[in-house]
Each structure stands twice: as structure tokens, then as C-alpha cells.
């Protein structure tokens, strides 16, 4: 279909307009995708097997990396915070300082980033490969809704596993801080844990909890969406995987700020 | 009967189908031939409701499926079986589970009945005892046969085959053609087969339709197509090089 060429002065407007429409269009699709997934979550039949499989995929297989990064994060925190506190002679507060940083901020954020790198990317790649090899089309023509089989279980599993992974991250992190503070630098065990009990309250824990829940939804939503709407061929899958990890990571940090300011 | 009326579809500026019309009679084997990249898969995807046309419509027994969405479309799809170009087997599942999947999820049959039907389906395609293998562990020809078994296990009324033999050796090509013919005699489904196997495919076709430049250039029984005076058809079935429009 022949179109009349635009006057040169109008071309920038055309470009901006086209770009804006494309952005709104993809935001719309992103939202619709979530609505469809939600509809598949709340209407029967519930795919228990797929859900358990996704918990294994997102949660259990991320366990090792969570244990490793959690321990070292706690150890780094223990060392750095100790070196700061000791200048003011208040190293007794090492326990609560480590625990609060982990529970309110670092636990949810770092655990989410780690699970994104480990499982989110794999999720996008797996669904993307199912798309380009027509496995998703095969589900569709069997009159089976791919949202119900692939997307809904993943988002639900994210909802469940991210808080669990965060809790594990927090616990091993506090233990890492204990290793450095108590075993290495000689703080007393009673001080480390005792002060922690005094200063950490349920509110802090709930802050971390709600953050991790929202990260779980955001990450699985982004990663399944990117896999679902993958481009052509292996290159398309590679690009979608990168985009999924980058977008998830950015959204985790953005959401962290907003959740942090709401849930003080 | 499947009736395609003036189907038009473009991707961006590329017009793939141009007012294509075609009729697929019930209970027969209709073969679609045409050059690679010509839009055969795109046509098939309109027939199964995976793509929607820019213009035109597709009627299945008088129901306009190109106007349907969601549940209503799924009701039509329950009568379908589809063999995708690459097989589209679920690679997270064994061959047995691949074939069992539509029985379990679509028909909700009891486990014993499923096991029985899967074994029968595997036997039909000559793959007894291979159920435990995963798609990645078997050859291309076996994968195609598992895909055929999966498409037919729900006893569909209409079956679509997208290049069921491409990339297979000549013996396997014949094996699969005879398999399709044999299953067709038994179940009497309506078949739409996209194929490049010329002349072998003429042996199993009731009707052959040649897709060229977004339209059906010629349609008729195999003998008529083979004797066609149409230059486009002749060139294609004889595999003559086409110098007029090299892509
Ligand atoms: N989803 C799509 N998006 C953009 N272009 C497509 C899409 N599907 C097919 N095409 C294009 O349509 C043309 C016909 O493709 P296809 O139907 O797969 O050919 P074939 O006859 O070999 O099956 C090709 O040029 C292909 O690039
Ligand atoms: Mg094709």
C-alpha cells in the first residue's frame, strides 16, 4: 500500500509518535498478559503438578546460590558494620544493624536478584523455546490455555518461593554476620543475638515480607511475559532472556524504593 | 467442509496471502503445495485459529472461526488434531506423556484407559515400547511419528499436517505417507497436508492445491495437477529453476 511521504519537518513527530504508540502498546500487552494470568490463577482447574514443578524450578534449584550469597553478604555486613561501629565504641549493636539491613533491605533485594539471575532467566529461555518450537501453539490448538499451564503456575510459585528464599537469605546472612562478629572479631554471642531481639520487631519483618512477595510477582511476570513474546529464533530467545533479567532487576530496585517509602 | 474466503494477510509491508480462496471437502485428503516461504504455514495457522486475517474469513462446517475467540474457538479446536512443522513435542515430557497429555487434559480420561490408548497409538506409528524416551533422545523421523500419534490419539475430525516429512529420508517419507493414508482409511478424518514431497505426495492426495504468490494458482485431483498446462504449476512440480523472480 503506497503512502504519501512525510514532509521532512514532520518526521521527528512521526518518529516520536510511533515510538509512543509502540510503548503504550507493549505496556497494554504487558498488563493484559497479567490480567489473563490472574484469570487463570483464580479459575479452576488448578494445575497442582505444574505449580509444584515451578516451586522446584524457581525455589529449590536456587537454594544453593541463596545459601552462598546470603552467607557472604552477612559476613561482609558483619565486617563493615563492625569496623564502623567500633569507631563509636558501639559495636554491641552489630547484631541489630546486620539483622535490620538484611531483613528490611538486602535480604529481599539480593535474594530476588539472585533468583532472577538463576531462575528468571531460565524461565524466560524455557518459555521462549516453547514459543519458537510451537509448543505453546500446540497447547493452544489442544484447546488448553497456555496461561494456565505455563504462566499462572510460575507467578504463583514466585509468590510463594520469593518470601521463602528471602527468609533463608536473612537467616544465613545473620549467621554470616555472627561468624565474623562473634567468631572472628570476638564480640560476645549474647550481645549479638540479644540486642537483635530488642531492636528487630515484626514491622521490620513484614516490610521485608511484602517486598519479597511483590518482587516474586514482578520477576515471574516479567520473565514469563518476555518468554511468551519472544522474537524469532535462538537470537530472539537470547535477547528476551537478557531483557527479562535487566528489566526484572531494574523493577526490583524501583519497587524496593517505593515499597520502602510506603512501608516505613 | 472448510471454506476459505478471500483470505488476506500481511506482516508489516509483506503481503503473504492475497484474497486466497479454497475449499477442503470433508473426509478427504487435501494437499497444499507451493514454494518455501510462500505462506503455507500462515494459511494453516488461519485454519486453526492461531492467526487472524486482515480480510476474508474461514468457515468450518458453516461456522466462521475467524470471528471466534476464547471458549467458542476452543470448541472448534477440540475437533482438531495438528501436526506442527517441527513436531512441537513438549520436550519436558516423555513420548508417552506427550501422547497422554491431550487425553489427560483435554478428554480427562481415567489413567488405565489413557495407558491403553497411548500404547495403541505408539503401535500405530510403529514405535512400540519407545514411550519412556524423551523427544531429545529420538531421531527426527521418530519425533514426527510421535507428533502424528499425539495429533490423532484424540480421534479428531480434522487433522492438519504441516510438512510431516520434510527433512526425512525417502524410506521414512514413504512410511509416513502410508501411515497417514492408513490412519485416514481407518478414522476417515478430513486432512489438510502441507508438503514438498513431489511426486510422492500425489499418491495420497485426493485434491492438490498449489499456493503461489498468496493465492491458490490451481486446484484439482493429482492427475489434473500433474498434467496442468499452467506454467507456474509445471515449473514447480518439475522443480525447474525460476529465473524470473529469484528471492
Ligand atoms: N508471525 C510472523 N511474523 C512475521 N512474518 C511472518 C510470520 N509468520 C510468517 N511470516 C512470513 O510469512 C512468509 C510465509 O511464511 P510461511 O507460511 O512459514 O511459509 P511456508 O510456505 O514455507 O510455510 C515468510 O516470508 C515469513 O517470513
Ligand atoms: Mg511452513
Short mmCIF file of C-alpha atoms and ligand atoms in Angstrom, two decimals:
data_model
loop_
_atom_site.label_atom_id
_atom_site.label_comp_id
_atom_site.label_asym_id
_atom_site.label_seq_id
_atom_site.Cartn_x
_atom_site.Cartn_y
_atom_site.Cartn_z
CA UNK A 1 0.00 0.00 0.00
CA UNK A 2 1.62 3.23 -1.14
CA UNK A 3 1.80 6.01 1.45
CA UNK A 4 2.44 9.65 0.79
CA UNK A 5 5.94 10.51 2.06
CA UNK A 6 6.01 12.84 5.06
CA UNK A 7 7.40 16.34 4.86
CA UNK A 8 10.92 16.33 6.40
CA UNK A 9 9.90 18.74 9.17
CA UNK A 10 7.20 16.32 10.35
CA UNK A 11 9.42 13.24 10.51
CA UNK A 12 10.61 13.72 14.11
CA UNK A 13 6.98 13.96 15.24
CA UNK A 14 6.19 10.84 13.29
CA UNK A 15 9.07 9.03 14.97
CA UNK A 16 8.13 10.19 18.49
CA UNK A 17 4.50 9.38 17.85
CA UNK A 18 5.35 5.93 16.54
CA UNK A 19 7.62 5.30 19.48
CA UNK A 20 4.96 6.39 21.98
CA UNK A 21 2.33 4.19 20.38
CA UNK A 22 4.72 1.23 20.44
CA UNK A 23 5.47 1.86 24.12
CA UNK A 24 1.80 2.18 25.10
CA UNK A 25 1.02 -0.86 23.02
CA UNK A 26 3.60 -3.01 24.77
CA UNK A 27 2.55 -1.68 28.19
CA UNK A 28 -1.01 -2.60 27.30
CA UNK A 29 0.03 -6.09 26.29
CA UNK A 30 2.10 -6.42 29.45
CA UNK A 31 -0.96 -5.52 31.55
CA UNK A 32 -3.33 -7.73 29.58
CA UNK A 33 -0.90 -10.60 29.98
CA UNK A 34 -1.01 -10.23 33.77
CA UNK A 35 -4.80 -9.98 33.77
CA UNK A 36 -5.02 -13.19 31.75
CA UNK A 37 -2.58 -14.94 34.06
CA UNK A 38 -4.59 -13.77 37.07
CA UNK A 39 -7.78 -15.07 35.48
CA UNK A 40 -6.07 -18.44 35.03
CA UNK A 41 -4.96 -18.41 38.69
CA UNK A 42 -8.41 -17.78 40.14
CA UNK A 43 -10.48 -20.05 37.88
CA UNK A 44 -10.41 -23.85 38.20
CA UNK A 45 -8.94 -26.27 37.34
CA UNK A 46 -5.81 -25.58 39.36
CA UNK A 47 -2.69 -27.23 37.94
CA UNK A 48 -1.11 -28.54 41.14
CA UNK A 49 1.54 -30.57 39.36
CA UNK A 50 2.74 -27.61 37.30
CA UNK A 51 2.74 -25.45 40.44
CA UNK A 52 4.90 -27.89 42.41
CA UNK A 53 7.18 -28.27 39.43
CA UNK A 54 7.62 -24.48 39.27
CA UNK A 55 8.37 -24.27 43.01
CA UNK A 56 11.13 -26.77 42.42
CA UNK A 57 12.31 -24.83 39.36
CA UNK A 58 12.29 -21.35 40.91
CA UNK A 59 12.86 -22.13 44.55
CA UNK A 60 14.59 -25.39 45.27
CA UNK A 61 17.11 -25.06 42.45
CA UNK A 62 18.02 -21.54 43.60
CA UNK A 63 18.73 -22.74 47.11
CA UNK A 64 22.47 -23.22 46.78
CA UNK A 65 23.10 -19.78 45.36
CA UNK A 66 20.89 -18.22 48.04
CA UNK A 67 22.85 -20.02 50.78
CA UNK A 68 26.17 -18.91 49.30
CA UNK A 69 25.31 -15.29 48.61
CA UNK A 70 23.38 -14.95 51.88
CA UNK A 71 26.31 -16.16 53.97
CA UNK A 72 28.82 -13.91 52.26
CA UNK A 73 26.53 -10.89 52.33
CA UNK A 74 26.15 -11.39 56.09
CA UNK A 75 29.90 -11.77 56.51
CA UNK A 76 30.61 -8.58 54.56
CA UNK A 77 27.97 -6.71 56.53
CA UNK A 78 29.38 -8.08 59.80
CA UNK A 79 32.86 -6.90 58.94
CA UNK A 80 31.97 -3.48 57.52
CA UNK A 81 29.41 -2.56 60.13
CA UNK A 82 31.73 -3.72 62.91
CA UNK A 83 34.56 -1.56 61.58
CA UNK A 84 32.20 1.44 61.50
CA UNK A 85 30.58 0.84 64.88
CA UNK A 86 33.87 0.21 66.65
CA UNK A 87 34.89 3.82 65.93
CA UNK A 88 31.98 4.98 68.06
CA UNK A 89 32.52 2.28 70.59
CA UNK A 90 29.09 0.89 69.87
CA UNK A 91 29.98 -2.49 68.38
CA UNK A 92 27.39 -4.02 70.72
CA UNK A 93 24.81 -3.01 68.14
CA UNK A 94 26.37 -5.15 65.42
CA UNK A 95 23.62 -7.78 65.73
CA UNK A 96 20.64 -5.48 65.16
CA UNK A 97 22.49 -3.50 62.48
CA UNK A 98 23.24 -6.63 60.47
CA UNK A 99 19.76 -8.05 61.04
CA UNK A 100 17.92 -4.86 60.13
CA UNK A 101 19.90 -4.27 56.95
CA UNK A 102 19.23 -7.83 55.90
CA UNK A 103 15.59 -8.09 56.89
CA UNK A 104 14.42 -4.72 55.60
CA UNK A 105 16.57 -4.24 52.51
CA UNK A 106 19.31 -6.57 51.45
CA UNK A 107 17.55 -9.88 52.05
CA UNK A 108 14.54 -9.23 49.80
CA UNK A 109 16.53 -7.33 47.16
CA UNK A 110 19.57 -9.58 46.88
CA UNK A 111 17.57 -12.78 47.12
CA UNK A 112 15.27 -11.51 44.36
CA UNK A 113 18.24 -10.51 42.18
CA UNK A 114 19.87 -13.90 42.71
CA UNK A 115 16.70 -15.85 41.92
CA UNK A 116 16.20 -13.66 38.85
CA UNK A 117 19.68 -14.49 37.61
CA UNK A 118 19.34 -18.16 38.38
CA UNK A 119 15.68 -18.99 37.68
CA UNK A 120 14.15 -15.95 35.98
CA UNK A 121 16.49 -16.17 33.02
CA UNK A 122 15.90 -19.91 32.74
CA UNK A 123 12.15 -19.34 32.88
CA UNK A 124 12.29 -16.86 30.00
CA UNK A 125 14.52 -19.14 27.96
CA UNK A 126 12.33 -22.18 28.60
CA UNK A 127 9.07 -20.46 27.66
CA UNK A 128 10.79 -18.68 24.76
CA UNK A 129 11.97 -22.02 23.36
CA UNK A 130 8.47 -23.43 23.78
CA UNK A 131 7.20 -20.45 21.78
CA UNK A 132 9.65 -20.72 18.88
CA UNK A 133 9.30 -24.50 18.64
CA UNK A 134 5.49 -24.07 18.53
CA UNK A 135 4.91 -25.96 21.79
CA UNK A 136 2.78 -23.05 23.01
CA UNK A 137 0.78 -23.17 19.78
CA UNK A 138 0.40 -26.91 20.30
CA UNK A 139 -1.16 -26.27 23.71
CA UNK A 140 -3.44 -23.63 22.24
CA UNK A 141 -4.76 -25.86 19.47
CA UNK A 142 -5.42 -28.61 22.02
CA UNK A 143 -7.86 -26.05 23.42
CA UNK A 144 -5.67 -25.84 26.53
CA UNK A 145 -4.82 -22.38 27.79
CA UNK A 146 -1.03 -21.89 27.94
CA UNK A 147 -1.59 -19.23 30.60
CA UNK A 148 -2.95 -21.91 32.88
CA UNK A 149 -0.18 -24.40 32.19
CA UNK A 150 2.88 -22.17 31.92
CA UNK A 151 2.35 -18.68 33.27
CA UNK A 152 -0.05 -18.93 36.20
CA UNK A 153 1.92 -21.69 37.99
CA UNK A 154 5.15 -19.68 37.60
CA UNK A 155 3.67 -16.48 39.03
CA UNK A 156 2.07 -18.36 41.90
CA UNK A 157 5.33 -20.15 42.59
CA UNK A 158 7.12 -16.78 42.59
CA UNK A 159 4.65 -15.54 45.15
CA UNK A 160 5.45 -18.46 47.42
CA UNK A 161 9.16 -19.01 46.85
CA UNK A 162 10.49 -15.45 46.92
CA UNK A 163 9.50 -14.89 50.59
CA UNK A 164 10.93 -18.32 51.45
CA UNK A 165 14.19 -17.62 49.63
CA UNK A 166 14.34 -14.24 51.36
CA UNK A 167 13.82 -15.80 54.77
CA UNK A 168 16.62 -18.27 54.12
CA UNK A 169 18.86 -15.49 52.85
CA UNK A 170 18.17 -13.48 56.03
CA UNK A 171 18.88 -16.39 58.34
CA UNK A 172 22.15 -17.45 56.74
CA UNK A 173 23.13 -13.77 56.43
CA UNK A 174 22.64 -13.24 60.15
CA UNK A 175 24.68 -16.37 60.70
CA UNK A 176 27.41 -14.98 58.41
CA UNK A 177 27.47 -11.78 60.46
CA UNK A 178 27.74 -13.94 63.57
CA UNK A 179 30.71 -15.83 62.13
CA UNK A 180 32.62 -12.61 61.53
CA UNK A 181 31.41 -10.56 64.52
CA UNK A 182 31.49 -13.26 67.18
CA UNK A 183 33.87 -15.96 65.99
CA UNK A 184 36.40 -13.73 64.25
CA UNK A 185 36.23 -10.34 65.92
CA UNK A 186 35.37 -11.56 69.40
CA UNK A 187 32.01 -9.96 70.12
CA UNK A 188 30.03 -11.95 72.68
CA UNK A 189 27.34 -14.21 71.41
CA UNK A 190 24.80 -12.91 73.90
CA UNK A 191 25.31 -9.33 72.75
CA UNK A 192 25.00 -10.22 69.07
CA UNK A 193 21.71 -12.07 69.41
CA UNK A 194 20.36 -10.32 72.49
CA UNK A 195 20.43 -6.82 71.02
CA UNK A 196 18.92 -8.21 67.85
CA UNK A 197 15.87 -9.40 69.76
CA UNK A 198 15.48 -5.96 71.34
CA UNK A 199 15.64 -3.95 68.14
CA UNK A 200 14.06 -6.05 65.40
CA UNK A 201 10.27 -6.05 65.54
CA UNK A 202 7.50 -7.60 63.50
CA UNK A 203 7.09 -4.45 61.45
CA UNK A 204 10.60 -4.87 60.01
CA UNK A 205 9.93 -8.46 59.16
CA UNK A 206 6.64 -7.60 57.47
CA UNK A 207 8.37 -4.90 55.42
CA UNK A 208 10.78 -7.49 54.09
CA UNK A 209 7.99 -9.96 53.58
CA UNK A 210 5.80 -7.66 51.49
CA UNK A 211 8.79 -6.59 49.46
CA UNK A 212 9.71 -10.16 48.66
CA UNK A 213 6.13 -11.02 47.74
CA UNK A 214 5.94 -8.14 45.30
CA UNK A 215 9.36 -8.95 43.82
CA UNK A 216 8.21 -12.54 43.33
CA UNK A 217 5.23 -11.42 41.30
CA UNK A 218 7.13 -8.79 39.32
CA UNK A 219 10.01 -11.09 38.39
CA UNK A 220 7.90 -14.06 37.32
CA UNK A 221 5.51 -11.74 35.46
CA UNK A 222 8.35 -10.06 33.53
CA UNK A 223 10.19 -13.31 32.84
CA UNK A 224 7.16 -15.27 31.62
CA UNK A 225 6.00 -12.29 29.54
CA UNK A 226 9.37 -11.95 27.85
CA UNK A 227 9.44 -15.66 27.08
CA UNK A 228 5.90 -15.60 25.77
CA UNK A 229 6.54 -12.69 23.43
CA UNK A 230 9.94 -13.80 22.23
CA UNK A 231 11.24 -12.82 18.75
CA UNK A 232 12.42 -15.21 16.10
CA UNK A 233 14.96 -17.98 16.50
CA UNK A 234 17.71 -18.61 19.01
CA UNK A 235 18.76 -14.98 18.82
CA UNK A 236 15.25 -13.90 19.84
CA UNK A 237 15.42 -16.17 22.89
CA UNK A 238 18.85 -14.83 23.82
CA UNK A 239 17.63 -11.24 23.56
CA UNK A 240 14.44 -11.95 25.52
CA UNK A 241 16.46 -13.60 28.29
CA UNK A 242 18.76 -10.62 28.63
CA UNK A 243 15.85 -8.20 28.57
CA UNK A 244 13.98 -10.21 31.18
CA UNK A 245 16.92 -10.17 33.59
CA UNK A 246 17.67 -6.48 33.07
CA UNK A 247 14.05 -5.38 33.33
CA UNK A 248 13.42 -7.57 36.38
CA UNK A 249 16.50 -6.23 38.14
CA UNK A 250 15.57 -2.61 37.44
CA UNK A 251 11.98 -3.18 38.56
CA UNK A 252 13.17 -4.87 41.76
CA UNK A 253 15.16 -1.78 42.72
CA UNK A 254 12.42 0.63 41.68
CA UNK A 255 9.79 -1.36 43.56
CA UNK A 256 12.14 -1.60 46.55
CA UNK A 257 12.30 2.18 46.80
CA UNK A 258 8.55 2.66 46.58
CA UNK A 259 7.73 -0.22 48.91
CA UNK A 260 10.33 1.11 51.32
CA UNK A 261 8.74 4.54 51.40
CA UNK A 262 5.23 3.16 51.81
CA UNK A 263 6.02 0.54 54.45
CA UNK A 264 8.28 2.57 56.76
CA UNK B 1 -16.14 -28.72 4.95
CA UNK B 2 -13.57 -26.00 5.45
CA UNK B 3 -14.16 -22.97 3.32
CA UNK B 4 -11.57 -20.21 2.95
CA UNK B 5 -12.93 -16.99 1.51
CA UNK B 6 -10.73 -14.21 0.15
CA UNK B 7 -8.18 -14.51 2.95
CA UNK B 8 -5.72 -11.63 3.06
CA UNK B 9 -2.84 -11.34 5.50
CA UNK B 10 0.18 -9.05 5.70
CA UNK B 11 3.06 -8.89 8.15
CA UNK B 12 4.16 -5.28 8.14
CA UNK B 13 4.61 -4.43 4.49
CA UNK B 14 4.95 -8.02 3.36
CA UNK B 15 1.69 -9.32 1.93
CA UNK B 16 1.66 -13.09 2.40
CA UNK B 17 -1.89 -14.06 1.47
CA UNK B 18 -3.82 -12.14 -1.18
CA UNK B 19 -7.53 -12.88 -1.26
CA UNK B 20 -6.90 -16.62 -1.11
CA UNK B 21 -9.93 -18.88 -1.52
CA UNK B 22 -10.04 -22.64 -1.08
CA UNK B 23 -12.48 -25.40 -0.22
CA UNK B 24 -11.47 -28.51 1.70
CA UNK B 25 -14.10 -31.26 1.34
CA UNK B 26 -14.99 -33.31 4.41
CA UNK B 27 -13.37 -36.71 4.75
CA UNK B 28 -10.76 -36.26 2.04
CA UNK B 29 -7.03 -35.53 1.93
CA UNK B 30 -6.25 -32.10 0.58
CA UNK B 31 -2.61 -31.34 -0.08
CA UNK B 32 -1.23 -27.82 -0.28
CA UNK B 33 1.97 -27.40 -2.25
CA UNK B 34 3.96 -24.29 -3.02
CA UNK B 35 7.39 -22.86 -2.61
CA UNK B 36 9.10 -22.43 0.71
CA UNK B 37 8.22 -19.14 2.40
CA UNK B 38 5.12 -18.87 0.25
CA UNK B 39 2.70 -18.72 3.15
CA UNK B 40 1.54 -22.32 3.52
CA UNK B 41 2.11 -22.38 7.28
CA UNK B 42 0.48 -18.96 7.55
CA UNK B 43 -2.59 -20.32 5.75
CA UNK B 44 -2.69 -23.33 8.06
CA UNK B 45 -2.47 -21.09 11.12
CA UNK B 46 -5.56 -19.23 9.95
CA UNK B 47 -7.43 -22.51 9.65
CA UNK B 48 -6.59 -23.45 13.25
CA UNK B 49 -7.19 -20.01 14.71
CA UNK B 50 -3.60 -19.14 15.60
CA UNK B 51 -3.58 -16.15 13.25
CA UNK B 52 -6.35 -13.79 12.31
CA UNK B 53 -6.77 -12.43 8.77
CA UNK B 54 -6.68 -8.80 7.77
CA UNK B 55 -9.58 -9.54 5.48
CA UNK B 56 -11.61 -12.56 4.46
CA UNK B 57 -12.85 -15.44 6.57
CA UNK B 58 -12.58 -19.15 7.29
CA UNK B 59 -15.70 -21.28 7.73
CA UNK B 60 -15.63 -24.73 9.32
CA UNK B 61 -18.92 -26.51 8.63
CA UNK B 62 -20.52 -23.12 8.20
CA UNK B 63 -19.11 -21.64 11.44
CA UNK B 64 -16.99 -18.56 10.86
CA UNK B 65 -13.96 -19.41 13.02
CA UNK B 66 -12.11 -16.24 12.08
CA UNK B 67 -14.76 -14.35 14.08
CA UNK B 68 -14.43 -16.59 17.15
CA UNK B 69 -12.28 -16.09 20.23
CA UNK B 70 -11.70 -17.89 23.52
CA UNK B 71 -14.19 -20.61 24.50
CA UNK B 72 -16.12 -20.65 21.24
CA UNK B 73 -12.89 -21.14 19.29
CA UNK B 74 -11.76 -23.86 21.71
CA UNK B 75 -14.98 -25.76 20.99
CA UNK B 76 -13.97 -25.97 17.33
CA UNK B 77 -10.38 -26.80 18.22
CA UNK B 78 -11.46 -29.81 20.26
CA UNK B 79 -12.33 -31.40 16.91
CA UNK B 80 -8.84 -30.72 15.57
CA UNK B 81 -5.54 -32.52 15.51
CA UNK B 82 -2.44 -30.61 14.44
CA UNK B 83 0.99 -31.91 13.44
CA UNK B 84 3.29 -28.90 13.51
CA UNK B 85 6.17 -28.38 11.13
CA UNK B 86 8.78 -29.14 13.80
CA UNK B 87 6.62 -31.64 15.68
CA UNK B 88 6.18 -29.29 18.65
CA UNK B 89 6.52 -32.14 21.13
CA UNK B 90 6.73 -30.97 24.75
CA UNK B 91 10.39 -31.54 25.48
CA UNK B 92 9.87 -31.66 29.22
CA UNK B 93 7.78 -34.81 28.79
CA UNK B 94 8.48 -38.36 27.63
CA UNK B 95 6.92 -39.52 24.38
CA UNK B 96 4.34 -41.45 26.36
CA UNK B 97 3.36 -38.35 28.33
CA UNK B 98 3.27 -36.26 25.18
CA UNK B 99 0.66 -38.55 23.70
CA UNK B 100 -1.13 -38.96 27.02
CA UNK B 101 -1.28 -35.21 27.59
CA UNK B 102 -4.28 -34.36 25.40
CA UNK B 103 -6.12 -37.43 26.72
CA UNK B 104 -5.43 -36.43 30.30
CA UNK B 105 -6.02 -32.70 29.97
CA UNK B 106 -8.45 -32.44 27.08
CA UNK B 107 -10.60 -35.56 27.41
CA UNK B 108 -9.97 -36.25 31.15
CA UNK B 109 -9.93 -40.00 30.65
CA UNK B 110 -9.13 -42.40 33.51
CA UNK B 111 -5.47 -43.43 33.82
CA UNK B 112 -5.94 -47.04 32.72
CA UNK B 113 -7.81 -46.01 29.58
CA UNK B 114 -5.09 -43.45 28.80
CA UNK B 115 -2.30 -46.00 29.13
CA UNK B 116 -4.14 -48.35 26.81
CA UNK B 117 -4.76 -45.71 24.17
CA UNK B 118 -1.19 -44.39 24.29
CA UNK B 119 0.21 -47.88 23.76
CA UNK B 120 -2.15 -48.37 20.83
CA UNK B 121 -1.18 -45.00 19.36
CA UNK B 122 2.53 -45.79 19.66
CA UNK B 123 1.96 -49.15 18.00
CA UNK B 124 0.09 -47.50 15.14
CA UNK B 125 3.08 -45.36 14.28
CA UNK B 126 5.50 -48.26 14.74
CA UNK B 127 7.05 -47.09 17.99
CA UNK B 128 6.04 -49.80 20.47
CA UNK B 129 7.98 -49.61 23.69
CA UNK B 130 9.52 -46.21 22.94
CA UNK B 131 7.17 -44.35 25.27
CA UNK B 132 9.73 -43.80 28.00
CA UNK B 133 12.14 -41.90 25.74
CA UNK B 134 12.22 -38.11 25.68
CA UNK B 135 11.87 -36.16 22.41
CA UNK B 136 15.53 -35.11 22.59
CA UNK B 137 16.61 -38.76 22.70
CA UNK B 138 14.96 -39.92 19.48
CA UNK B 139 15.56 -39.25 15.80
CA UNK B 140 13.75 -36.68 13.67
CA UNK B 141 11.64 -39.31 11.95
CA UNK B 142 10.55 -40.79 15.26
CA UNK B 143 9.66 -37.34 16.57
CA UNK B 144 7.42 -36.75 13.57
CA UNK B 145 5.73 -40.06 14.17
CA UNK B 146 5.18 -39.28 17.85
CA UNK B 147 3.72 -35.92 16.80
CA UNK B 148 1.35 -37.71 14.42
CA UNK B 149 0.37 -40.14 17.18
CA UNK B 150 -0.29 -37.24 19.56
CA UNK B 151 -2.42 -35.42 16.99
CA UNK B 152 -4.51 -38.48 16.22
CA UNK B 153 -4.89 -40.02 19.67
CA UNK B 154 -7.95 -37.88 20.47
CA UNK B 155 -9.60 -39.14 17.25
CA UNK B 156 -10.06 -35.69 15.72
CA UNK B 157 -12.41 -34.97 12.83
CA UNK B 158 -9.99 -32.67 11.08
CA UNK B 159 -6.22 -33.13 11.04
CA UNK B 160 -3.64 -30.61 9.83
CA UNK B 161 -0.18 -31.77 8.86
CA UNK B 162 2.46 -29.10 8.28
CA UNK B 163 5.29 -30.69 6.30
CA UNK B 164 5.14 -34.03 8.12
CA UNK B 165 8.05 -35.46 6.12
CA UNK B 166 10.41 -32.57 5.45
CA UNK B 167 13.99 -33.48 6.23
CA UNK B 168 13.41 -37.23 6.34
CA UNK B 169 15.00 -39.88 4.16
CA UNK B 170 12.98 -41.31 1.23
CA UNK B 171 12.12 -44.52 3.04
CA UNK B 172 10.71 -42.62 6.00
CA UNK B 173 8.84 -40.28 3.68
CA UNK B 174 7.01 -43.23 2.23
CA UNK B 175 6.50 -44.77 5.65
CA UNK B 176 4.85 -41.60 6.92
CA UNK B 177 2.75 -41.14 3.81
CA UNK B 178 1.45 -44.65 4.14
CA UNK B 179 0.88 -44.08 7.80
CA UNK B 180 -1.26 -41.03 7.04
CA UNK B 181 -3.14 -42.88 4.34
CA UNK B 182 -3.66 -45.90 6.56
CA UNK B 183 -4.88 -43.84 9.51
CA UNK B 184 -7.09 -41.85 7.18
CA UNK B 185 -8.74 -45.01 5.89
CA UNK B 186 -9.35 -46.10 9.44
CA UNK B 187 -10.58 -42.86 11.02
CA UNK B 188 -11.94 -41.00 7.98
CA UNK B 189 -10.79 -37.62 9.22
CA UNK B 190 -10.56 -34.59 6.97
CA UNK B 191 -6.88 -33.99 6.29
CA UNK B 192 -5.05 -30.87 5.21
CA UNK B 193 -1.43 -31.68 4.40
CA UNK B 194 1.27 -29.16 3.55
CA UNK B 195 4.03 -30.95 1.70
CA UNK B 196 7.06 -30.58 -0.52
CA UNK B 197 7.26 -34.24 -1.42
CA UNK B 198 6.69 -34.19 -5.14
CA UNK B 199 5.70 -36.51 -6.73
CA UNK B 200 5.25 -38.89 -3.74
CA UNK B 201 2.53 -36.77 -2.15
CA UNK B 202 0.30 -37.20 -5.23
CA UNK B 203 -0.17 -40.84 -4.24
CA UNK B 204 -2.06 -39.98 -1.09
CA UNK B 205 -3.84 -36.78 -2.15
CA UNK B 206 -7.48 -36.56 -3.15
CA UNK B 207 -7.09 -32.90 -4.01
CA UNK B 208 -3.97 -30.83 -4.60
CA UNK B 209 -3.89 -27.05 -4.27
CA UNK B 210 -0.92 -25.03 -5.40
CA UNK B 211 -0.24 -21.85 -3.43
CA UNK B 212 1.56 -19.19 -5.42
CA UNK B 213 2.00 -15.50 -4.67
CA UNK B 214 -0.60 -15.53 -1.94
CA UNK B 215 -3.33 -17.23 -3.95
CA UNK B 216 -4.31 -20.72 -4.98
CA UNK B 217 -2.90 -20.89 -8.50
CA UNK B 218 -4.56 -24.17 -9.30
CA UNK B 219 -6.58 -26.82 -7.53
CA UNK B 220 -7.70 -30.26 -8.63
CA UNK B 221 -7.12 -34.01 -8.39
CA UNK B 222 -3.44 -35.08 -8.52
CA UNK B 223 -3.65 -36.28 -12.12
CA UNK B 224 -5.05 -32.96 -13.28
CA UNK B 225 -2.36 -31.04 -11.44
CA UNK B 226 0.38 -33.20 -12.89
CA UNK B 227 -0.99 -32.62 -16.38
CA UNK B 228 -1.64 -28.95 -15.79
CA UNK B 229 -0.82 -26.54 -18.60
CA UNK B 230 -0.33 -23.77 -16.01
CA UNK B 231 3.28 -22.62 -16.29
CA UNK B 232 3.66 -21.89 -12.56
CA UNK B 233 2.43 -25.36 -11.60
CA UNK B 234 4.52 -27.12 -14.21
CA UNK B 235 7.66 -25.33 -13.16
CA UNK B 236 7.04 -26.14 -9.52
CA UNK B 237 6.27 -29.84 -9.84
CA UNK B 238 9.16 -30.40 -12.21
CA UNK B 239 11.50 -28.45 -9.98
CA UNK B 240 12.60 -26.19 -12.80
CA UNK B 241 14.68 -23.24 -11.70
CA UNK B 242 12.73 -20.00 -11.73
CA UNK B 243 14.78 -17.16 -13.16
CA UNK B 244 12.00 -14.59 -13.28
CA UNK B 245 11.92 -13.75 -9.57
CA UNK B 246 14.87 -15.03 -7.57
CA UNK B 247 14.34 -14.35 -3.87
N1 LIG C 1 4.47 -14.38 12.72
C1 LIG C 1 5.06 -13.86 11.62
N2 LIG C 1 5.51 -12.59 11.63
C2 LIG C 1 6.08 -12.05 10.54
N3 LIG C 1 6.26 -12.70 9.37
C3 LIG C 1 5.83 -13.97 9.29
C4 LIG C 1 5.22 -14.61 10.41
N4 LIG C 1 4.88 -15.86 10.04
C5 LIG C 1 5.30 -16.00 8.76
N5 LIG C 1 5.86 -14.87 8.31
C6 LIG C 1 6.37 -14.64 6.96
O1 LIG C 1 5.42 -15.09 6.03
C7 LIG C 1 6.03 -15.74 4.94
C8 LIG C 1 5.41 -17.11 4.74
O2 LIG C 1 5.85 -17.97 5.77
P1 LIG C 1 5.37 -19.48 5.91
O3 LIG C 1 3.89 -19.54 5.86
O4 LIG C 1 6.02 -20.03 7.12
O5 LIG C 1 5.97 -20.15 4.60
P2 LIG C 1 5.87 -21.69 4.18
O6 LIG C 1 5.06 -21.68 2.93
O7 LIG C 1 7.27 -22.13 3.92
O8 LIG C 1 5.24 -22.44 5.29
C9 LIG C 1 7.51 -15.80 5.24
O9 LIG C 1 8.15 -14.81 4.47
C10 LIG C 1 7.62 -15.48 6.70
O10 LIG C 1 8.79 -14.75 6.96
MG1 LIG C 2 5.91 -23.80 6.62
#
